[in-house]
Amino acid sequence: MQLLNGKETAKAILDSLEIDVAQRAASGKKVPHLAAILVGNNGASETYVASKVKTCSEIGFISTLIQFEEDVTEIKLLEKIEALNEDMDVDGILVQLPLPAHISEKKVIESIDPAKDVDGFHPINIGKMTLGEKDAFISATPYGIMLLLEHYKIETKGKHAVVIGRSHIVGRPMSILLSNNSNPGNCTVTLCHSKTTNLKEICLQADIIVAAIGIPEFVKADMVKEGAVVIDVGITRIKDASKKSGHRLVGDVDFTNVAPKTSYITPVPGGVGPMTIAALMKNTFKACDNRN
Ligand code: NAP
């Protein structure tokens, strides 16, 4: 079994981006500028946005964090997005999800200029990704997983990939990317969800399993074939009195028992999480490069 080290791989990607940004700056070109919108006081969202902003400054990007109170109106939020769409200095816009219930996520996502949609959630980018078009912005978590597979030169062609979870931001795009005629890609894909019957039997046929469910340690050793590649997207914070912080992060895979059966597996934390931020930064650099 070999660990797919997302932390190290993300660092290599970010180091390379830092050099690219410095080169842009040295040749008088503008540096990438990411605008992040945070609504309300969701602790997890605050942590995610803070680490995106921090990463921007570490690699030489400009970032602007725009914060709204929980009760901000949908109209006010849409007006801000429109202003950012028009702002020539801003290359990438992200709105941290989830949003409060009174705001339509669909409306918000669709209001972002697709050329600045570095989260890759806009229907135009999802359509382009589905068609395998190179200029698509691919949502950061699936894109990060593809970069990880590429980095470790994992053979995906002709393999049976089973994706568990069909969310718009992880499972569904992951299933499309793995089935596209690309490298990594060219898998035969089965997409599973909560209504899937025989999940265990399907998983046992998988050469590659991507678990994006949100249920801690859902994937057990008796669901995994010897030698499979296992990608664990799940991150759930559970109480742990033995930790100084009082909690620990757990993935969707029962790592202790599954890992010995696998050829490659991602740890939690330090697997998919850091790759997601690296992929977002790559998208932001691309948005800047496309526009300037
Ligand atoms: P989500 O929107 O809640 O989707 C969960 C999916 O799992 C749904 O499609 C659901 O099926 C399916 N599911 C639920 N119970 C199931 C069961 N018993 N058997 C099979 N499928 C089942 O979650 P998400 O946003 O995709 O996130 C999934 C996990 O990844 C979460 O832990 C989240 O925190 C984590 N995450 C991590 C990163 C990262 O950067 N590492 C990024 C995003 C998300 P239905 O569609 O039928 O309901």
Coordinates of C-alpha atoms and ligand atoms in Angstrom, one line a residue:
M1 CA 0.0 0.0 0.0
Q2 CA 1.2 3.5 -0.9
L3 CA -0.2 6.7 0.5
L4 CA -1.3 9.3 -2.0
N5 CA 0.1 12.3 -0.2
G6 CA -2.1 15.2 -1.1
K7 CA -0.2 17.6 1.2
E8 CA 3.1 17.1 -0.6
T9 CA 1.5 17.0 -4.1
A10 CA -0.4 20.2 -3.4
K11 CA 2.8 21.9 -2.2
A12 CA 4.6 20.9 -5.4
I13 CA 1.7 22.4 -7.4
L14 CA 1.7 25.6 -5.3
D15 CA 5.5 26.0 -5.5
S16 CA 5.3 25.8 -9.3
L17 CA 2.4 28.3 -9.4
E18 CA 4.4 30.7 -7.2
I19 CA 7.2 30.7 -9.8
D20 CA 4.7 31.3 -12.6
V21 CA 3.2 34.2 -10.7
A22 CA 6.6 35.7 -10.0
Q23 CA 7.4 35.4 -13.8
R24 CA 4.2 37.2 -14.7
A25 CA 5.0 40.0 -12.2
A26 CA 8.6 40.2 -13.5
S27 CA 7.3 40.7 -17.1
G28 CA 4.9 43.4 -16.0
K29 CA 1.8 41.3 -16.2
K30 CA -0.9 41.5 -13.5
V31 CA -0.9 38.8 -10.8
P32 CA -4.1 36.7 -10.2
H33 CA -6.7 38.2 -8.0
L34 CA -9.3 36.0 -6.3
A35 CA -12.4 37.5 -4.7
A36 CA -14.0 35.2 -2.1
I37 CA -17.5 35.9 -0.7
L38 CA -18.4 34.5 2.8
V39 CA -22.0 34.8 4.1
G40 CA -22.7 34.3 7.8
N41 CA -20.7 32.6 10.5
N42 CA -20.6 28.9 9.6
G43 CA -17.4 27.8 11.3
A44 CA -16.4 25.3 8.6
S45 CA -16.9 27.8 5.9
E46 CA -14.9 30.4 7.7
T47 CA -12.0 27.9 8.0
Y48 CA -12.1 26.9 4.4
V49 CA -12.2 30.5 3.1
A50 CA -9.4 31.6 5.5
S51 CA -7.2 28.8 4.2
K52 CA -7.9 29.8 0.6
V53 CA -7.1 33.5 1.3
K54 CA -3.9 32.4 3.2
T55 CA -2.8 30.2 0.3
C56 CA -3.3 33.2 -2.2
S57 CA -0.9 35.4 -0.2
E58 CA 1.6 32.6 0.1
I59 CA 2.0 32.1 -3.6
G60 CA 1.7 35.8 -4.6
F61 CA -1.9 36.1 -5.6
I62 CA -4.1 39.0 -4.5
S63 CA -7.2 38.1 -2.6
T64 CA -10.2 40.1 -1.5
L65 CA -12.4 38.6 1.2
I66 CA -16.0 40.0 1.2
Q67 CA -18.1 39.1 4.2
F68 CA -21.8 39.5 4.6
E69 CA -24.1 39.0 7.6
E70 CA -26.2 35.9 7.7
D71 CA -29.3 38.0 6.9
V72 CA -27.9 39.7 3.8
T73 CA -30.6 39.8 1.0
E74 CA -30.2 37.8 -2.2
I75 CA -30.4 41.0 -4.2
K76 CA -27.5 42.6 -2.3
L77 CA -25.4 39.5 -2.8
L78 CA -26.2 39.3 -6.5
E79 CA -25.4 43.1 -6.9
K80 CA -21.9 42.4 -5.3
I81 CA -21.3 39.5 -7.7
E82 CA -22.3 41.7 -10.7
A83 CA -19.8 44.4 -9.5
L84 CA -17.1 41.7 -9.2
N85 CA -18.0 40.4 -12.7
E86 CA -17.4 44.0 -14.0
D87 CA -14.2 44.6 -12.0
M88 CA -11.4 44.3 -14.5
D89 CA -8.9 43.6 -11.7
V90 CA -10.7 40.5 -10.4
D91 CA -9.9 37.2 -12.2
G92 CA -11.7 34.7 -10.1
I93 CA -14.9 34.8 -7.9
L94 CA -15.9 32.2 -5.4
V95 CA -18.9 32.2 -3.2
Q96 CA -18.4 29.8 -0.2
L97 CA -21.3 27.3 0.1
P98 CA -23.6 26.5 1.7
L99 CA -25.6 29.8 1.7
P100 CA -28.4 30.6 4.1
A101 CA -31.7 29.0 3.1
H102 CA -33.3 32.4 2.0
I103 CA -30.7 32.7 -0.8
S104 CA -30.9 30.6 -4.0
E105 CA -27.5 28.9 -4.5
K106 CA -28.6 28.2 -8.1
K107 CA -29.2 32.0 -8.8
V108 CA -25.9 32.9 -7.1
I109 CA -23.9 30.4 -9.1
E110 CA -25.5 31.3 -12.4
S111 CA -24.8 35.0 -11.7
I112 CA -21.1 34.5 -11.7
D113 CA -19.3 35.3 -15.0
P114 CA -18.3 31.8 -16.3
A115 CA -14.9 33.2 -17.2
K116 CA -14.4 34.0 -13.5
D117 CA -16.1 30.9 -12.1
V118 CA -13.0 29.3 -10.6
D119 CA -15.1 27.0 -8.5
G120 CA -16.4 25.5 -11.8
F121 CA -20.0 25.3 -10.6
H122 CA -21.6 27.4 -13.4
P123 CA -23.7 25.3 -15.8
I124 CA -21.5 26.5 -18.7
N125 CA -18.4 25.1 -17.1
I126 CA -20.1 21.9 -16.1
G127 CA -21.3 21.6 -19.7
K128 CA -17.8 22.2 -21.1
M129 CA -16.3 19.7 -18.6
T130 CA -18.8 17.1 -19.7
L131 CA -17.8 17.7 -23.3
G132 CA -14.1 17.4 -22.4
E133 CA -13.4 21.0 -23.5
K134 CA -10.0 22.2 -22.3
D135 CA -11.1 25.7 -21.3
A136 CA -13.6 24.5 -18.7
F137 CA -13.1 25.4 -15.1
I138 CA -13.4 22.1 -13.3
S139 CA -14.7 22.1 -9.7
A140 CA -11.8 22.1 -7.4
T141 CA -12.3 18.8 -5.5
P142 CA -12.7 16.5 -8.5
Y143 CA -10.0 18.5 -10.4
G144 CA -7.6 18.1 -7.4
I145 CA -8.3 14.3 -7.4
M146 CA -7.4 14.2 -11.1
L147 CA -4.2 16.1 -10.4
L148 CA -3.4 13.6 -7.7
L149 CA -3.9 10.6 -9.9
E150 CA -1.8 12.3 -12.6
H151 CA 1.0 13.1 -10.1
Y152 CA 1.2 9.5 -9.0
K153 CA 0.9 8.2 -12.6
I154 CA -1.9 5.9 -11.6
E155 CA -3.2 3.9 -14.6
T156 CA -6.9 4.6 -15.0
K157 CA -7.4 3.6 -18.7
G158 CA -9.9 0.7 -18.9
K159 CA -10.3 0.5 -15.2
H160 CA -13.6 0.1 -13.4
A161 CA -14.1 3.2 -11.2
V162 CA -16.9 3.3 -8.7
V163 CA -17.8 6.7 -7.4
I164 CA -20.0 6.8 -4.3
G165 CA -22.0 10.0 -4.0
R166 CA -23.6 12.1 -6.8
S167 CA -23.4 15.7 -5.5
H168 CA -22.9 18.4 -8.1
I169 CA -19.6 19.5 -6.5
V170 CA -17.9 16.2 -6.1
G171 CA -19.4 12.8 -7.1
R172 CA -21.1 13.8 -10.3
P173 CA -18.2 15.7 -11.9
M174 CA -15.8 13.0 -10.7
S175 CA -17.8 10.4 -12.5
I176 CA -17.7 12.5 -15.7
L177 CA -14.0 13.2 -15.5
L178 CA -13.1 9.6 -14.9
S179 CA -15.2 8.6 -17.9
N180 CA -13.9 11.2 -20.3
N181 CA -11.5 10.3 -23.1
S182 CA -8.5 11.7 -21.3
N183 CA -5.5 10.8 -19.1
P184 CA -6.4 10.3 -16.3
G185 CA -9.7 9.1 -17.4
N186 CA -11.0 6.4 -19.8
C187 CA -12.5 4.5 -17.0
T188 CA -15.7 2.5 -17.0
V189 CA -17.6 4.3 -14.3
T190 CA -20.4 3.3 -12.0
L191 CA -22.0 6.2 -10.1
C192 CA -23.6 5.1 -6.8
H193 CA -25.9 7.0 -4.4
S194 CA -28.2 6.4 -1.5
K195 CA -30.7 4.5 -3.6
T196 CA -28.1 2.1 -5.1
T197 CA -28.8 -1.5 -4.3
N198 CA -25.9 -4.0 -4.0
L199 CA -23.4 -1.3 -3.2
K200 CA -21.0 -3.8 -1.6
E201 CA -21.1 -6.1 -4.7
I202 CA -20.5 -3.1 -7.0
C203 CA -17.6 -1.8 -4.9
L204 CA -16.0 -5.2 -4.9
Q205 CA -15.7 -5.0 -8.7
A206 CA -14.0 -1.6 -8.5
D207 CA -10.3 -1.0 -9.4
I208 CA -10.8 2.6 -8.2
I209 CA -13.2 3.7 -5.5
V210 CA -13.9 7.4 -4.9
A211 CA -15.9 7.8 -1.7
A212 CA -17.8 11.2 -1.4
I213 CA -20.6 10.4 0.9
G214 CA -20.2 12.3 4.2
I215 CA -20.6 9.3 6.5
P216 CA -17.5 8.6 8.6
E217 CA -15.8 5.2 7.8
F218 CA -18.7 4.1 5.6
V219 CA -16.5 2.1 3.2
K220 CA -15.4 -1.1 5.0
A221 CA -12.7 -3.6 4.2
D222 CA -15.2 -6.2 3.0
M223 CA -16.3 -3.7 0.3
V224 CA -12.8 -3.3 -1.3
K225 CA -11.0 -5.6 -3.7
E226 CA -7.3 -6.4 -3.1
G227 CA -5.1 -3.9 -4.9
A228 CA -7.8 -1.3 -5.4
V229 CA -7.0 2.4 -5.5
V230 CA -9.1 4.3 -2.8
I231 CA -9.8 8.0 -2.9
D232 CA -11.4 9.3 0.3
V233 CA -13.1 12.7 -0.2
G234 CA -15.1 12.7 3.1
I235 CA -14.2 15.0 5.9
T236 CA -16.3 14.8 9.1
R237 CA -15.2 16.3 12.4
I238 CA -15.9 13.9 15.3
K239 CA -15.4 14.4 19.0
D240 CA -12.2 12.8 20.4
A241 CA -11.4 13.5 24.0
S242 CA -7.9 12.2 23.5
K243 CA -7.1 15.1 21.2
K244 CA -6.0 18.5 22.5
S245 CA -8.5 20.1 20.2
G246 CA -11.3 17.8 21.4
H247 CA -12.0 16.5 17.9
R248 CA -10.5 14.7 14.9
L249 CA -11.2 14.6 11.2
V250 CA -12.5 11.3 9.8
G251 CA -13.0 10.3 6.2
D252 CA -15.6 8.2 4.5
V253 CA -13.3 5.1 4.5
D254 CA -12.4 2.9 7.4
F255 CA -8.8 3.7 6.8
T256 CA -7.2 1.3 9.4
N257 CA -8.9 -1.8 7.9
V258 CA -9.1 -0.8 4.3
A259 CA -5.6 0.6 3.7
P260 CA -3.8 -2.8 3.9
K261 CA -5.9 -4.1 1.0
T262 CA -5.3 -1.2 -1.3
S263 CA -2.5 -0.4 -3.8
Y264 CA -2.9 3.3 -3.2
I265 CA -5.1 5.3 -0.7
T266 CA -5.5 8.9 0.4
P267 CA -5.3 9.7 4.1
V268 CA -7.7 12.0 5.9
P269 CA -6.5 14.7 6.6
G270 CA -3.7 15.3 4.1
G271 CA -5.2 13.7 1.0
V272 CA -7.9 15.2 -1.1
G273 CA -8.3 18.4 1.1
P274 CA -5.0 20.1 0.2
M275 CA -5.5 19.1 -3.4
T276 CA -8.8 21.0 -3.5
I277 CA -7.1 24.3 -2.6
A278 CA -4.2 23.6 -5.1
A279 CA -6.8 23.0 -7.8
L280 CA -8.6 26.2 -7.0
M281 CA -5.4 28.2 -7.2
K282 CA -4.6 26.6 -10.6
N283 CA -8.1 27.6 -11.8
T284 CA -7.5 31.2 -10.6
F285 CA -4.2 31.4 -12.3
K286 CA -5.8 30.1 -15.5
A287 CA -8.6 32.6 -15.3
C288 CA -6.0 35.4 -15.0
D289 CA -3.9 34.0 -17.8
N290 CA -6.9 33.7 -20.1
R291 CA -8.0 37.3 -19.5
N292 CA -4.6 39.1 -19.5
Ligands
NAP1 P1 -23.5 15.5 -0.3 O1 -23.9 16.7 -1.2 O2 -24.2 15.4 1.0 O3 -23.7 14.2 -1.1 C1 -23.5 12.9 -0.5 C2 -23.8 11.9 -1.5 O4 -23.6 10.6 -0.9 C3 -25.2 11.9 -2.1 O5 -25.2 11.7 -3.5 C4 -25.9 10.8 -1.4 O6 -26.9 10.1 -2.2 C5 -24.8 9.8 -1.2 N1 -25.1 8.9 -0.1 C6 -25.5 9.2 1.2 N2 -25.7 8.1 1.9 C7 -25.4 7.1 1.1 C8 -25.4 5.7 1.3 N3 -25.8 5.1 2.4 N4 -25.0 4.9 0.2 C9 -24.5 5.5 -0.9 N5 -24.5 6.8 -1.2 C10 -24.9 7.6 -0.1 O7 -21.9 15.6 0.1 P2 -20.7 16.2 -0.8 O8 -20.8 17.7 -0.7 O9 -20.5 15.5 -2.0 O10 -19.5 15.8 0.2 C11 -19.2 14.5 0.6 C12 -18.1 14.4 1.6 O11 -17.0 15.0 1.1 C13 -18.4 15.2 2.9 O12 -17.8 14.6 4.0 C14 -17.7 16.6 2.6 O13 -17.4 17.2 3.8 C15 -16.5 16.1 1.9 N6 -15.9 17.1 1.0 C16 -14.6 17.2 1.1 C17 -13.9 18.1 0.2 C18 -12.5 18.2 0.3 O14 -11.9 19.2 -0.2 N7 -11.8 17.2 0.8 C19 -14.7 18.9 -0.7 C20 -16.1 18.7 -0.7 C21 -16.7 17.8 0.1 P3 -28.3 10.9 -2.6 O15 -27.9 11.8 -3.8 O16 -29.1 9.7 -3.1 O17 -28.8 11.6 -1.5

